[in-house]
Coordinates of N, CA and C in Angstrom, one line a residue:
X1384 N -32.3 1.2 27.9 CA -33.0 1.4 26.6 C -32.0 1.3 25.5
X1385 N -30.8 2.0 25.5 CA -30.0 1.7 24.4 C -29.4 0.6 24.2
X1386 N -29.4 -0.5 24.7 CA -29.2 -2.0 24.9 C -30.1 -2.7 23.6
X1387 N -31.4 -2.3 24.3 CA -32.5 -3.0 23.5 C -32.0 -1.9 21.9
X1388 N -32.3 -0.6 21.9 CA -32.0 -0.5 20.4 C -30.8 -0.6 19.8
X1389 N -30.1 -1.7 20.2 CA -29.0 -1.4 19.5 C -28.6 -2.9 18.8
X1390 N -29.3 -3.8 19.5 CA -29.6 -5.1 19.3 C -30.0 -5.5 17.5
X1391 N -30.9 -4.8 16.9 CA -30.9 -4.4 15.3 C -29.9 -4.4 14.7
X1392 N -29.3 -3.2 15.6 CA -27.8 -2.8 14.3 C -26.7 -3.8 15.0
X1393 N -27.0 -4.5 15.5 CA -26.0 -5.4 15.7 C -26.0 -6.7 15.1
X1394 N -27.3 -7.1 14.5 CA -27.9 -8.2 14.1 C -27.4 -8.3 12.6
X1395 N -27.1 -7.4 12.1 CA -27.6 -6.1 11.1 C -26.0 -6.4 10.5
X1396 N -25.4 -5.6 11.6 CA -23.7 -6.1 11.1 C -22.9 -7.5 10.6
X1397 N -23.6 -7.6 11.9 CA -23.0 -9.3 12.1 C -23.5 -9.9 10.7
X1398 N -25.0 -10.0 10.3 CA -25.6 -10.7 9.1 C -24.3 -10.1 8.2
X1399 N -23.8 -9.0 7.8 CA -23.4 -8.4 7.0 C -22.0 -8.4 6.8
X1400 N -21.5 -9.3 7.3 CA -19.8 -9.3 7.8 C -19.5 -10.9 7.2
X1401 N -20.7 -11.7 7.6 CA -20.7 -13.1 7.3 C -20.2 -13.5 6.0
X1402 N -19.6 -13.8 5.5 CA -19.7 -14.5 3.6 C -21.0 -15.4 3.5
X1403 N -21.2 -14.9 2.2 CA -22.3 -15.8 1.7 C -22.2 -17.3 1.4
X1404 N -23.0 -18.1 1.1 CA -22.6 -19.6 0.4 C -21.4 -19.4 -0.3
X1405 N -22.2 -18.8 -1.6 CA -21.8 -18.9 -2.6 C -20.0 -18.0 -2.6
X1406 N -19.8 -17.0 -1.9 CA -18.6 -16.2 -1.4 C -17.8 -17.5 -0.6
X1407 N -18.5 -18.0 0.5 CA -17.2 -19.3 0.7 C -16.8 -20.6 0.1
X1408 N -18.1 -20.5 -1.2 CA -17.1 -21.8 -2.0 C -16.2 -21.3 -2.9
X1409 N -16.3 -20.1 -3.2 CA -15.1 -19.3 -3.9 C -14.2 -19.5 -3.6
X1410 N -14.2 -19.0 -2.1 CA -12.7 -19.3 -1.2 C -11.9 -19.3 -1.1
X1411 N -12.9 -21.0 -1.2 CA -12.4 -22.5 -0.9 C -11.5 -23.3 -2.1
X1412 N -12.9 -22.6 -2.9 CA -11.8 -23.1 -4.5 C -10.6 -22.4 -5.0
X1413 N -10.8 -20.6 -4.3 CA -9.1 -20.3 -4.6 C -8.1 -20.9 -3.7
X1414 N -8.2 -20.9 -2.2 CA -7.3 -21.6 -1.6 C -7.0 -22.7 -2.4
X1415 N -7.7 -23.7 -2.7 CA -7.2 -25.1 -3.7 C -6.4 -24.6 -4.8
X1416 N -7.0 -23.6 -5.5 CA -6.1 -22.9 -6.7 C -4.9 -22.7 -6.7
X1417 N -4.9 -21.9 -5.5 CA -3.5 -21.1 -4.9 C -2.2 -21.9 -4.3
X1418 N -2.1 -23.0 -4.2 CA -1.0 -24.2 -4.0 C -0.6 -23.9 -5.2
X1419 N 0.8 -23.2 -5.3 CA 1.7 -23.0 -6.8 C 2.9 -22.9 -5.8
X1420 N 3.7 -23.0 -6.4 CA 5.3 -23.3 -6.1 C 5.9 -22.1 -5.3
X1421 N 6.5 -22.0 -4.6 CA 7.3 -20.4 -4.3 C 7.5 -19.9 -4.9
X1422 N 8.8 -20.3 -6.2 CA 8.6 -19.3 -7.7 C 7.5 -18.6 -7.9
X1423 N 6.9 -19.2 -8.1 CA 5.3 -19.0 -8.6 C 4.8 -17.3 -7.8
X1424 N 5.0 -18.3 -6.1 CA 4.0 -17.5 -5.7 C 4.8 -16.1 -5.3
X1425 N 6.3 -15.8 -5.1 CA 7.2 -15.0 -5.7 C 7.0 -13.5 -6.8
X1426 N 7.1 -14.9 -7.5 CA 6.9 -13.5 -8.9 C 5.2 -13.1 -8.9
X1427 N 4.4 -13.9 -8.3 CA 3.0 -13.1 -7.9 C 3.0 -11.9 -7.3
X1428 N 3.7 -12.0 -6.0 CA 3.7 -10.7 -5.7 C 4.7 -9.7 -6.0
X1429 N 5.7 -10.0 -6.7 CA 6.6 -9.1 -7.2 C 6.0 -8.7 -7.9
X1430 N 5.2 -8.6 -8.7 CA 3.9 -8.3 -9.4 C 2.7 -7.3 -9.0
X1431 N 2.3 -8.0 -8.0 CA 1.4 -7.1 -7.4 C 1.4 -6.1 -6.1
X1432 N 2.9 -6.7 -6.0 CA 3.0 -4.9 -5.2 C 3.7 -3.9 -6.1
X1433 N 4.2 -4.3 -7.4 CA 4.9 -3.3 -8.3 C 6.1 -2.9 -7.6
X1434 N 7.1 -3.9 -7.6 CA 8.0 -3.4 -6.7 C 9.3 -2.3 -7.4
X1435 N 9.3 -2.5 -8.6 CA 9.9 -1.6 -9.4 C 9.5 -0.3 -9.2
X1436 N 8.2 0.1 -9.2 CA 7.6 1.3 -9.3 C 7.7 1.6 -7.6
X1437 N 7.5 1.1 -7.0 CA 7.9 1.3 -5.3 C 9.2 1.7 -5.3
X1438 N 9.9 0.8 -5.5 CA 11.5 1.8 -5.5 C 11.9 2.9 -6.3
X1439 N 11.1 2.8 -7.6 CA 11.4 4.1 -7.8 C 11.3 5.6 -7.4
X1440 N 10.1 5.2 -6.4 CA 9.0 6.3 -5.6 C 10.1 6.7 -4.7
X1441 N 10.6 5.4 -4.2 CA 11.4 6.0 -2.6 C 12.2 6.2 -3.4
X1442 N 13.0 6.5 -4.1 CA 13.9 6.9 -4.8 C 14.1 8.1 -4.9
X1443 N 12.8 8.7 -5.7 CA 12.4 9.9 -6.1 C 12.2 11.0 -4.9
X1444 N 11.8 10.6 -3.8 CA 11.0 11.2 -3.0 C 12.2 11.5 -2.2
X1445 N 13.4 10.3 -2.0 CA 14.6 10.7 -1.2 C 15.1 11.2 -1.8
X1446 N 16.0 11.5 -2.8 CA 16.5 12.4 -3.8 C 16.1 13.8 -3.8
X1447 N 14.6 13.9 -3.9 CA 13.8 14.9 -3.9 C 14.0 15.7 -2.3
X1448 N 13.4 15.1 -1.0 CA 14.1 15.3 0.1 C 15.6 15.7 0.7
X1449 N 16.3 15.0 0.1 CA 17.4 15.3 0.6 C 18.2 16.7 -0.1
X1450 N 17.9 16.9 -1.8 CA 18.1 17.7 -2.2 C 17.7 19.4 -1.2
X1451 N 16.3 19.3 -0.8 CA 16.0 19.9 0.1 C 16.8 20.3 1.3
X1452 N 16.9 19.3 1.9 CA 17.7 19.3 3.2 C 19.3 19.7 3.5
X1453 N 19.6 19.8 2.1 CA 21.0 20.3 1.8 C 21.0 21.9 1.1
X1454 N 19.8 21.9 0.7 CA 19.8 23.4 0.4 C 19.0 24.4 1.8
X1455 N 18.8 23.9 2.6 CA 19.0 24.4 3.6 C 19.1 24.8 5.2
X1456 N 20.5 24.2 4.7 CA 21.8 23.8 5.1 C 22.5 25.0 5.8
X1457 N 23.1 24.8 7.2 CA 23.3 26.7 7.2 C 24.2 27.7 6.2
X1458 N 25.0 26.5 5.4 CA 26.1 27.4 4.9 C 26.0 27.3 3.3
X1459 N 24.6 26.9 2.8 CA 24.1 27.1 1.6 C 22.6 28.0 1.8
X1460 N 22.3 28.4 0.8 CA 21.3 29.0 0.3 C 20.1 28.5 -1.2
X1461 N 19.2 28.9 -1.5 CA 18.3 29.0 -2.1 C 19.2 29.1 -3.6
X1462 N 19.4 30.4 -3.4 CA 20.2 30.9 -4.5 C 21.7 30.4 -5.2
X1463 N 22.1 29.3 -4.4 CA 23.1 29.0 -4.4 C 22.9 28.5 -6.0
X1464 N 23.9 27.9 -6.9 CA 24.0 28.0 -8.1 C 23.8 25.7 -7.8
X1465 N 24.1 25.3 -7.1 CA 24.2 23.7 -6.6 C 23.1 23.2 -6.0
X1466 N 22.3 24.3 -5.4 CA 21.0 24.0 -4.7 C 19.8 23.8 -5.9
X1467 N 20.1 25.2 -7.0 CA 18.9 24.8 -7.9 C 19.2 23.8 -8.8
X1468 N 21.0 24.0 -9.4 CA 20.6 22.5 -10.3 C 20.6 21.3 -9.4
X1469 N 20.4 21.1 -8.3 CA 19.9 19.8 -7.5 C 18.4 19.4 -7.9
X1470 N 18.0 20.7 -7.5 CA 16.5 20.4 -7.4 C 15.9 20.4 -9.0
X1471 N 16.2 20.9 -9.9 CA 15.9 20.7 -10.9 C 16.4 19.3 -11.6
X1472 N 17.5 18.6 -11.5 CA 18.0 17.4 -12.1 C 17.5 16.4 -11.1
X1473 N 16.4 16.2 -9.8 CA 15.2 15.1 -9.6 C 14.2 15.5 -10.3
X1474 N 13.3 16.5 -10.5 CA 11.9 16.2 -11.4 C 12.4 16.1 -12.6

């Protein structure tokens, strides 16, 4: 029985997964589009993954971490006068 009802929602997906006409001549015309040079295609994604702002993240976040990890440390403390201005000169 759950064979037969499931045949629907399978019909259902599949229709719905497919691209349309009009979605694969898009494509087709960006693939044609998208032939640009390596330069090109380079500084595209240097662009769109924001790689500046990505490194700054891991930057921040190791800095931020590590500060951590040194304040506690077994032969430092919280209170230590090196632990807080750590943590306060990342944010």
């Amino acid at each position: 029985m759950t064979p037969i009802l499931a045949i629907p929602i399978i019909l259902v997906l599949y229709k719905g997964t497919r691209p349309s006409r009009i979605m694969r001549a898009e494509i087709r015309a960006a693939r044609q589009a998208d032939k640009k040079s390596f330069k090109a295609q380079a500084l595209s994604l240097f662009w769109q993954l924001d790689t500046i702002g990505l490194v700054l993240c891991v930057l921040g976040f190791g800095l931020f971490f590590v500060t951590i990890t040194i304040a506690n440390g077994p032969t430092s403390e919280w209170s230590d006068r090196k632990s807080i201005i750590s943590v306060t000169a990342c944010s």
